[in-house]
Short mmCIF file of C-alpha atoms in Angstrom, two decimals:
data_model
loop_
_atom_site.label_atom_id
_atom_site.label_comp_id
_atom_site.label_asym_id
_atom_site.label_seq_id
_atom_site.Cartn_x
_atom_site.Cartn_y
_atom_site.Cartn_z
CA UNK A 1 45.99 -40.66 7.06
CA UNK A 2 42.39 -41.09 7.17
CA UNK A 3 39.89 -40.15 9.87
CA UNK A 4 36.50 -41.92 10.48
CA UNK A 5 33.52 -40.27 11.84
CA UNK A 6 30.31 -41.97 13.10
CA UNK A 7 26.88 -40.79 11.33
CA UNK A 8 23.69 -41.83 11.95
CA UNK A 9 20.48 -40.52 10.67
CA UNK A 10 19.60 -37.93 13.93
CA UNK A 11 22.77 -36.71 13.25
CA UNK A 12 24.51 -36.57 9.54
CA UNK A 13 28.50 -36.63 9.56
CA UNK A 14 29.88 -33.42 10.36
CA UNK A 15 27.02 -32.21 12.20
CA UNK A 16 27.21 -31.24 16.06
CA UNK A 17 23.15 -30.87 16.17
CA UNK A 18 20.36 -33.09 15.24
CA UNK A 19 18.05 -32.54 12.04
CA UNK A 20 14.83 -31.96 15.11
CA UNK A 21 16.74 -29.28 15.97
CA UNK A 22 17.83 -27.69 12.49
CA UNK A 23 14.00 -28.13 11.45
CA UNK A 24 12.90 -26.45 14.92
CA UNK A 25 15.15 -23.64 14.63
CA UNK A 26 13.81 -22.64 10.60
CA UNK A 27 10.54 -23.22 11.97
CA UNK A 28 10.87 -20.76 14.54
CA UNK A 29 12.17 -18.24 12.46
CA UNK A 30 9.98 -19.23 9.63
CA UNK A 31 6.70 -20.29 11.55
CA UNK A 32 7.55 -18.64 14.79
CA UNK A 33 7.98 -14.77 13.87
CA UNK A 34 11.12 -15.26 15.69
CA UNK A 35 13.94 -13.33 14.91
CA UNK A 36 17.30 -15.55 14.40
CA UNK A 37 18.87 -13.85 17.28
CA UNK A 38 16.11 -14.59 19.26
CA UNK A 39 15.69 -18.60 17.99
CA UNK A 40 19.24 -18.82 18.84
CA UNK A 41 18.98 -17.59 22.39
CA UNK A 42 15.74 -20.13 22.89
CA UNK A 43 17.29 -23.16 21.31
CA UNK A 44 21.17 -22.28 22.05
CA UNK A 45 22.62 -22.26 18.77
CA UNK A 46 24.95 -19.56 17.35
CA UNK A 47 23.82 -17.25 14.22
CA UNK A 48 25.21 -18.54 11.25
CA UNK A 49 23.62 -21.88 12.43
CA UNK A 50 20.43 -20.68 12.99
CA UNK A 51 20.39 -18.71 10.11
CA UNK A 52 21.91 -21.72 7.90
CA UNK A 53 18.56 -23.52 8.86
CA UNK A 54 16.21 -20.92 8.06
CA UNK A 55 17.31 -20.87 4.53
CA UNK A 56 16.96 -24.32 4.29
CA UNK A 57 13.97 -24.46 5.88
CA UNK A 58 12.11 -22.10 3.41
CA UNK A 59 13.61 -23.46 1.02
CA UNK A 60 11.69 -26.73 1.77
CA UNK A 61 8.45 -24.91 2.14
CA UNK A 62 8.35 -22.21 -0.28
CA UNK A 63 7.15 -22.77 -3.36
CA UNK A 64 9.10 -22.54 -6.83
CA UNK A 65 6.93 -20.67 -8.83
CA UNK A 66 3.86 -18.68 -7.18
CA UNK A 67 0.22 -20.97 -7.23
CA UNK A 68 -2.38 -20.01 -9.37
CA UNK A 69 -4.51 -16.71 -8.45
CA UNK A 70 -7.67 -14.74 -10.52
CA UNK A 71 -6.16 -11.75 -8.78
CA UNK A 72 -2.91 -10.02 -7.33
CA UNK A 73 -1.96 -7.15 -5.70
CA UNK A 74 0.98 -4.67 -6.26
CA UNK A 75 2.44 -2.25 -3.64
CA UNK A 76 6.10 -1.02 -3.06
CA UNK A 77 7.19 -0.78 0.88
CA UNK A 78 10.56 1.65 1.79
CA UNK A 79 13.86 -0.31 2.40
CA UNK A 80 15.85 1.58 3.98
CA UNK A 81 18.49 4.20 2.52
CA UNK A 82 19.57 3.22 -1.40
CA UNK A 83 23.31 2.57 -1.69
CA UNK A 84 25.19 4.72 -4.62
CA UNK A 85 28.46 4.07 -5.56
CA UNK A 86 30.88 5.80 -8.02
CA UNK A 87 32.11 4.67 -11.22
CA UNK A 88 35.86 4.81 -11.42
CA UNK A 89 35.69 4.65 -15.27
CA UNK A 90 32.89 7.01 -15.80
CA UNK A 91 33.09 9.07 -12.00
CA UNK A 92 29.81 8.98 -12.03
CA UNK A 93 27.64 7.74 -9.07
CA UNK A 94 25.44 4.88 -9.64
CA UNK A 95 22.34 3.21 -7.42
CA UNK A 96 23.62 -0.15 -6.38
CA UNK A 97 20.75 -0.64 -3.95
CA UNK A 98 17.52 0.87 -4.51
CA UNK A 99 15.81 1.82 -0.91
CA UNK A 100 12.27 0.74 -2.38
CA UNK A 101 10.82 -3.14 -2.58
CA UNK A 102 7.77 -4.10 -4.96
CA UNK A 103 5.98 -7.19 -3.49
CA UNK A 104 3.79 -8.66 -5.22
CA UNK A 105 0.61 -10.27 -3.38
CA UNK A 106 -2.00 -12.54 -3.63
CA UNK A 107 -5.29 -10.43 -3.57
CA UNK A 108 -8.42 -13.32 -3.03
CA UNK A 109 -6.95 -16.45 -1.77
CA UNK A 110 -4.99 -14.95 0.83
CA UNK A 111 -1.98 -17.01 0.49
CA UNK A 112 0.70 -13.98 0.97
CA UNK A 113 3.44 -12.81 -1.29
CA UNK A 114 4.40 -14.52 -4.27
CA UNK A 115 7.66 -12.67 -4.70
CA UNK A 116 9.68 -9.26 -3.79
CA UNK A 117 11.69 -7.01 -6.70
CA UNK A 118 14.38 -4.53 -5.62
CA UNK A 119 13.24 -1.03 -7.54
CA UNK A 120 10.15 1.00 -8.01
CA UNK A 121 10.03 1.39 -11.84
CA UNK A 122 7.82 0.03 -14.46
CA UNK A 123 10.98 -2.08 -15.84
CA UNK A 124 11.02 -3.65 -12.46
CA UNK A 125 7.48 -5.20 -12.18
CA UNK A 126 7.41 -6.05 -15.65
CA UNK A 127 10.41 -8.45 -15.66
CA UNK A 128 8.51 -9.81 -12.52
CA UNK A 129 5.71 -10.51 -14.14
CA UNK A 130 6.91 -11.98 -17.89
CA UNK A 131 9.46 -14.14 -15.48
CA UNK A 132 7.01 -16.58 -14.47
CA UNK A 133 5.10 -19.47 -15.86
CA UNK A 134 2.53 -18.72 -19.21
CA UNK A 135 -0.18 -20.69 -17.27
CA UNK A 136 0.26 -18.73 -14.16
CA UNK A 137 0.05 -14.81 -16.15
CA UNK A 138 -3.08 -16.44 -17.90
CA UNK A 139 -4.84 -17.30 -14.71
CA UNK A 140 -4.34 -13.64 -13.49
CA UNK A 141 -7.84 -11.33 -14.53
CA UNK A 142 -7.27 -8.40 -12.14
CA UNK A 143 -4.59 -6.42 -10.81
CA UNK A 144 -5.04 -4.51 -7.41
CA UNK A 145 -3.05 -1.30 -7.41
CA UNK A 146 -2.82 2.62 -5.58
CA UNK A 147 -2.84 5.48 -8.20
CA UNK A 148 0.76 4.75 -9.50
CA UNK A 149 0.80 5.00 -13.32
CA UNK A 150 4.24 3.58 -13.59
CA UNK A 151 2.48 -0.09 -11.97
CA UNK A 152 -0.43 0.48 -14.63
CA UNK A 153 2.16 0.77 -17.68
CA UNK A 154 3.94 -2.06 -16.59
CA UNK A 155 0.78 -4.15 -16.04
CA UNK A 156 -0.40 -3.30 -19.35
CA UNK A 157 2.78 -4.24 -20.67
CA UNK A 158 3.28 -7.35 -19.14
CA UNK A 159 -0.28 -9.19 -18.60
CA UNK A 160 -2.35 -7.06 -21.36
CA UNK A 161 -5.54 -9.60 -20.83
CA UNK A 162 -5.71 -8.20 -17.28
CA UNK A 163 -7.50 -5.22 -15.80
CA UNK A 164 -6.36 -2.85 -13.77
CA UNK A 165 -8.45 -2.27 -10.39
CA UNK A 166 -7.69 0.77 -8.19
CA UNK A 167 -7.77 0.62 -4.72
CA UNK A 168 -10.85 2.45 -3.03
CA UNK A 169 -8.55 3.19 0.13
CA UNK A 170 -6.27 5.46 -1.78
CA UNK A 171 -8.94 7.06 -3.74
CA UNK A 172 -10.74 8.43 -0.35
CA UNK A 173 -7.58 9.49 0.74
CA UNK A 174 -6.66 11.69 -2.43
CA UNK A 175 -9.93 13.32 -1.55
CA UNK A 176 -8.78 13.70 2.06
CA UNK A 177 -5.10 15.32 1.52
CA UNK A 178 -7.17 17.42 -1.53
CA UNK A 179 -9.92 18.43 1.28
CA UNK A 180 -7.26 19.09 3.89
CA UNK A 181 -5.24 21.06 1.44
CA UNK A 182 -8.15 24.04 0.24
CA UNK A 183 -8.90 24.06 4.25
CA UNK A 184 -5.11 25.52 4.34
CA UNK A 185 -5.56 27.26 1.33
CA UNK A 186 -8.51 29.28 2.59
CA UNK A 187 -7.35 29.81 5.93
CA UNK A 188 -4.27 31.63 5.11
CA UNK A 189 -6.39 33.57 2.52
CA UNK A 190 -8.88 34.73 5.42
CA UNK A 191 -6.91 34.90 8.61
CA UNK A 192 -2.95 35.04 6.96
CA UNK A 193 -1.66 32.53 9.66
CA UNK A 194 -2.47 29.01 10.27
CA UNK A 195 -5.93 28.20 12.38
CA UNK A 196 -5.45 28.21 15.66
CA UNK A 197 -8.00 28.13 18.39
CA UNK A 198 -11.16 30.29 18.62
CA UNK A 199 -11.34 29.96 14.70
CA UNK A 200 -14.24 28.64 12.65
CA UNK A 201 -12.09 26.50 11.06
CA UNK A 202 -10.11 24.82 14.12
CA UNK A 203 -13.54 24.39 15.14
CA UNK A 204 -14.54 22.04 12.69
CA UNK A 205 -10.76 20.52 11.32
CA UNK A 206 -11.55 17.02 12.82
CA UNK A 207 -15.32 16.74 11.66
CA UNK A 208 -13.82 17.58 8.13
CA UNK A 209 -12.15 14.33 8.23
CA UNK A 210 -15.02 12.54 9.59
CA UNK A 211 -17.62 10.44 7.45
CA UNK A 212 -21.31 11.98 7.33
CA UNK A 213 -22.45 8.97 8.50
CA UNK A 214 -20.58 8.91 11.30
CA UNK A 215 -21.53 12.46 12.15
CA UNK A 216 -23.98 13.14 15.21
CA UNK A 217 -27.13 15.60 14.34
CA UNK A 218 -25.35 17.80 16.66
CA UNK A 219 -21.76 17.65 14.94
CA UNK A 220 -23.28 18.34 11.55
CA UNK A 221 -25.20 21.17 12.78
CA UNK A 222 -22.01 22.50 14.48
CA UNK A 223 -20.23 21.79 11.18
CA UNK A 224 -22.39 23.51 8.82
CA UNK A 225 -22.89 26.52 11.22
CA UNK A 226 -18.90 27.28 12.00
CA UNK A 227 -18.42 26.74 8.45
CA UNK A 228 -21.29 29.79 7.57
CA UNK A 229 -20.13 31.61 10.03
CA UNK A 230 -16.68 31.69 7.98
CA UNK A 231 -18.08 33.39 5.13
CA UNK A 232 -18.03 32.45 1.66
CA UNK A 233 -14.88 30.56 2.58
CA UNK A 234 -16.42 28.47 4.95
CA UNK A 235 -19.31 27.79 2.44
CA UNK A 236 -16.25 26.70 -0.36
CA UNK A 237 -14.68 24.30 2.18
CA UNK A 238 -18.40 22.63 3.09
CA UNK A 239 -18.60 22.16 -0.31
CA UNK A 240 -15.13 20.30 -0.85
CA UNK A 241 -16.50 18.25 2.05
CA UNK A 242 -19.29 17.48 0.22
CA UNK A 243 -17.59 16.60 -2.75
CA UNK A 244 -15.63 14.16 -0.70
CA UNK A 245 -18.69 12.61 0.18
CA UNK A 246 -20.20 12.32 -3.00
CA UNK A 247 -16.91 10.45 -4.35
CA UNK A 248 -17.89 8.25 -1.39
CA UNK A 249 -20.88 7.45 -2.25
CA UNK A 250 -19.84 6.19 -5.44
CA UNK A 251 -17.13 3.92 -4.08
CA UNK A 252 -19.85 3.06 -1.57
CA UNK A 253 -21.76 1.09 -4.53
CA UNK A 254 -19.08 -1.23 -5.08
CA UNK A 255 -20.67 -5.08 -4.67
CA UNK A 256 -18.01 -5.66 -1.90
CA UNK A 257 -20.02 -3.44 0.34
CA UNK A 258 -23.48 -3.60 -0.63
CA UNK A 259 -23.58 -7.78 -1.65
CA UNK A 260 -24.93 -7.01 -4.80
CA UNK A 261 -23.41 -6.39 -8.04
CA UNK A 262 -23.94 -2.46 -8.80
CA UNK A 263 -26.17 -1.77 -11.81
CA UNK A 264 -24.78 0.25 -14.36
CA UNK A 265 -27.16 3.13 -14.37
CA UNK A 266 -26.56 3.45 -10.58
CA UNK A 267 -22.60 3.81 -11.12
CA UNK A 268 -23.70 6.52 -13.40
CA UNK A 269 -25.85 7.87 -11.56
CA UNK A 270 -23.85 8.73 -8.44
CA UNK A 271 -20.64 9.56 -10.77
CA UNK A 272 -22.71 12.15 -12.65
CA UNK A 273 -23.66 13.78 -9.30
CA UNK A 274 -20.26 14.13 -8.29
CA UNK A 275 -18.95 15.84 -11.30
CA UNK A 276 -22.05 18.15 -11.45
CA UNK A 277 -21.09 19.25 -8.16
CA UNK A 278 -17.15 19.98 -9.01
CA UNK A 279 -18.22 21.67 -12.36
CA UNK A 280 -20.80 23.91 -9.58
CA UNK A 281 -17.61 24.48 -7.65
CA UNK A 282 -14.86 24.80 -10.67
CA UNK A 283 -13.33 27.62 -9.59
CA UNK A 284 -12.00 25.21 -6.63
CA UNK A 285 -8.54 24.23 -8.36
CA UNK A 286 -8.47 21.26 -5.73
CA UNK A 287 -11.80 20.03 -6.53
CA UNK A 288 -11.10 20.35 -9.95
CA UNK A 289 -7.76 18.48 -9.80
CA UNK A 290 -9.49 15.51 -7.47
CA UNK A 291 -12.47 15.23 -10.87
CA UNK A 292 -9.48 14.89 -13.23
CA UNK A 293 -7.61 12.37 -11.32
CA UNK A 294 -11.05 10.37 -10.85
CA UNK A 295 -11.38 10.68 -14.92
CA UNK A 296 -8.05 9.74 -15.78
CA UNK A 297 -8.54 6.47 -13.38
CA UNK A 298 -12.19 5.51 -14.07
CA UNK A 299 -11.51 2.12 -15.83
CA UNK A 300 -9.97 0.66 -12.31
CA UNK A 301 -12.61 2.66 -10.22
CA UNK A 302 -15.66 1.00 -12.50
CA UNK A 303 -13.58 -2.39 -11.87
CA UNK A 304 -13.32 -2.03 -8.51
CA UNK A 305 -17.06 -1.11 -8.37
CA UNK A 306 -17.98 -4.26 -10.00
CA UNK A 307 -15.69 -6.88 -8.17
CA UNK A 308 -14.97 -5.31 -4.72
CA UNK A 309 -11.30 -6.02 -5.32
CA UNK A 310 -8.81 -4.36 -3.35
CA UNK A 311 -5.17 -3.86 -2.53
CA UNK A 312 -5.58 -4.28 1.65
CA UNK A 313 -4.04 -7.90 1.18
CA UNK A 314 -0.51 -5.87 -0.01
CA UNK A 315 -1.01 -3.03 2.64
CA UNK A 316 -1.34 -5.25 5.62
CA UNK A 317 1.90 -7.34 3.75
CA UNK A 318 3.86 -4.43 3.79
CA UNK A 319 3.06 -3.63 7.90
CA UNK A 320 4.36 -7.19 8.48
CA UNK A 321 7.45 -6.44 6.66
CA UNK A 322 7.99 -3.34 8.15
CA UNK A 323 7.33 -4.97 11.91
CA UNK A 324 10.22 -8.13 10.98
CA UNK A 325 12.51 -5.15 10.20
CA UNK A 326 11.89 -3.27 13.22
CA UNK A 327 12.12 -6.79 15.20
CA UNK A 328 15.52 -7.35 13.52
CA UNK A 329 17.10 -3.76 13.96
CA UNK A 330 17.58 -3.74 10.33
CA UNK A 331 18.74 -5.86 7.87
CA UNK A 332 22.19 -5.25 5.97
CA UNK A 333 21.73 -8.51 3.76
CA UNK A 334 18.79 -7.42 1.10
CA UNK A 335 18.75 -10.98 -0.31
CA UNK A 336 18.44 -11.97 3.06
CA UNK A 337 15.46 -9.59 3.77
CA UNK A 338 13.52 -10.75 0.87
CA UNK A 339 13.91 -14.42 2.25
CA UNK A 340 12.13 -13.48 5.55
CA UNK A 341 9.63 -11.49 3.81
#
């Protein structure tokens, strides 16, 4: 025996809710920042229902391949735990779910993420990358990445036409962590504990980090004084500070910052100075290690100089991802993770 059942366009057969609603709901999640728990709650649907919307709501809205950019950016943000499981031919235990995500972001036009890879390996971003359209890897000239050489391989690999830029962020904070790290160094070399009030150094800890710029003509006095008063090992850290600052003033050049593009004999200029001053200071194994790591990376620090490209478009990506997580109490669907990202 049949059954009839009355549709009309509000409200296609078999449905209990209206096609306003199902597009509301997706929006909210979609548009909204809402979480589908919380959509749900507002708009009194169940879950699955809300959830069922969402996907096909983005899948409405999202594009099928990425649009056209000059430039992208590449970053990796942390999952959550990676998921092994063991082989019952082999007994071996094998990484079903990697805890790292590669996203890979628009770095000029601002129009997001183009796409999300499970893995942090060259093979990974590669496959990304030859997966989509010719026209679309021709149209990419620069690549916006930290100092990972596995992104750079892959990058070469993949879009050879394109250069690699390195992010300026991550190159002031290599000098940072290498700064912060002879400061230890020398500290347990002078006092055999940790600094700790009273001391030179715990004086001066936080103006280390600070710019010169930024620095009163009082709190570079007091710096420079403390750090004297310290010894020769005071006089060695002021000197990794001031290598820090020279590698600053380089990046400080770039046409991002200044409006103009930088002229070549400036860029040399203010990199010479800066390895003069580590080869002064070479028997500074951190300084020394910094002035390799700026060699072995100059091609994206010269590129970065010249177009003021960075990778902040990926790093405030990644914060948004990480806030949806913490907004969803975790996410046990990884396909389902990528989708809201």
């Amino acid at each position: 025996r049949g059954s009839f059942t009355e549709a009309i366009r509000a409200v296609p057969a078999g449905m209990r809710t209206t096609l306003t609603l199902r597009r509301a709901a997706g929006a909210a999640v979609c548009d909204g920042s809402r979480t589908v728990v919380q959509a749900g709650r507002d708009l009194h649907l169940s879950w699955p229902t809300v959830q069922h919307c969402f996907e096909d709501y983005a899948a409405k809205v999202l594009p099928e391949d990425p649009p056209t950019t000059s430039a992208i950016g590449i970053d990796e943000t942390r999952r959550g735990k990676p998921v092994w499981k063991q082989n019952p031919a082999t007994q071996k235990w094998e990484l079903v779910a990697d805890a790292w995500h590669i996203g890979f972001v628009d770095a000029m036009g601002g129009r997001g993420l183009f796409g999300q890879v499970e893995g942090r390996n060259a093979a990974s971003v590669a496959d990304w990358l030859t997966s989509q359209p010719a026209a679309w890897r021709e149209q990419v000239r620069h690549v916006a990445i930290d100092l990972c050489s596995t992104f750079r391989a892959a990058v070469h690999r993949a879009l050879p036409h394109a250069a690699v830029v390195v992010d300026c962020f991550h190159i002031v904070q290599l000098a940072q962590r290498h700064l912060a790290d002879l400061r230890r160094r020398l500290t347990w070399k002078q006092h055999g504990r940790r600094a700790r009030k009273g001391d030179s150094v715990y004086t001066v800890r936080k103006l280390l980090r600070r710019n010169k710029e930024d620095l009163t003509e009082d709190q570079r006095t007091l710096l420079r004084s403390e750090l004297d008063y310290m010894g020769t090992y005071g006089r060695q850290i002021y000197a990794a500070w001031q290598a820090k600052e020279l590698l600053r003033d380089l990046l400080g050049l770039a046409v991002s910052r200044t409006h103009v593009t930088p002229d070549h004999s400036a860029i040399s200029a203010a990199r010479h100075r800066f390895f003069v001053h580590v080869a002064d200071h070479a028997h500074l194994p951190e300084l020394v290690t910094l002035a390799e790591t700026v060699e072995q990376w100059w091609d994206g620090i010269e590129t970065y100089l010249v177009t003021g490209i960075t990778n902040a478009a990926s790093e405030g990506n990644n914060r948004l991802i990480k806030l949806e997580a913490r907004n969803a109490f975790g996410f046990r669907n990884r396909e389902n993770q990528r989708l809201r990202s």
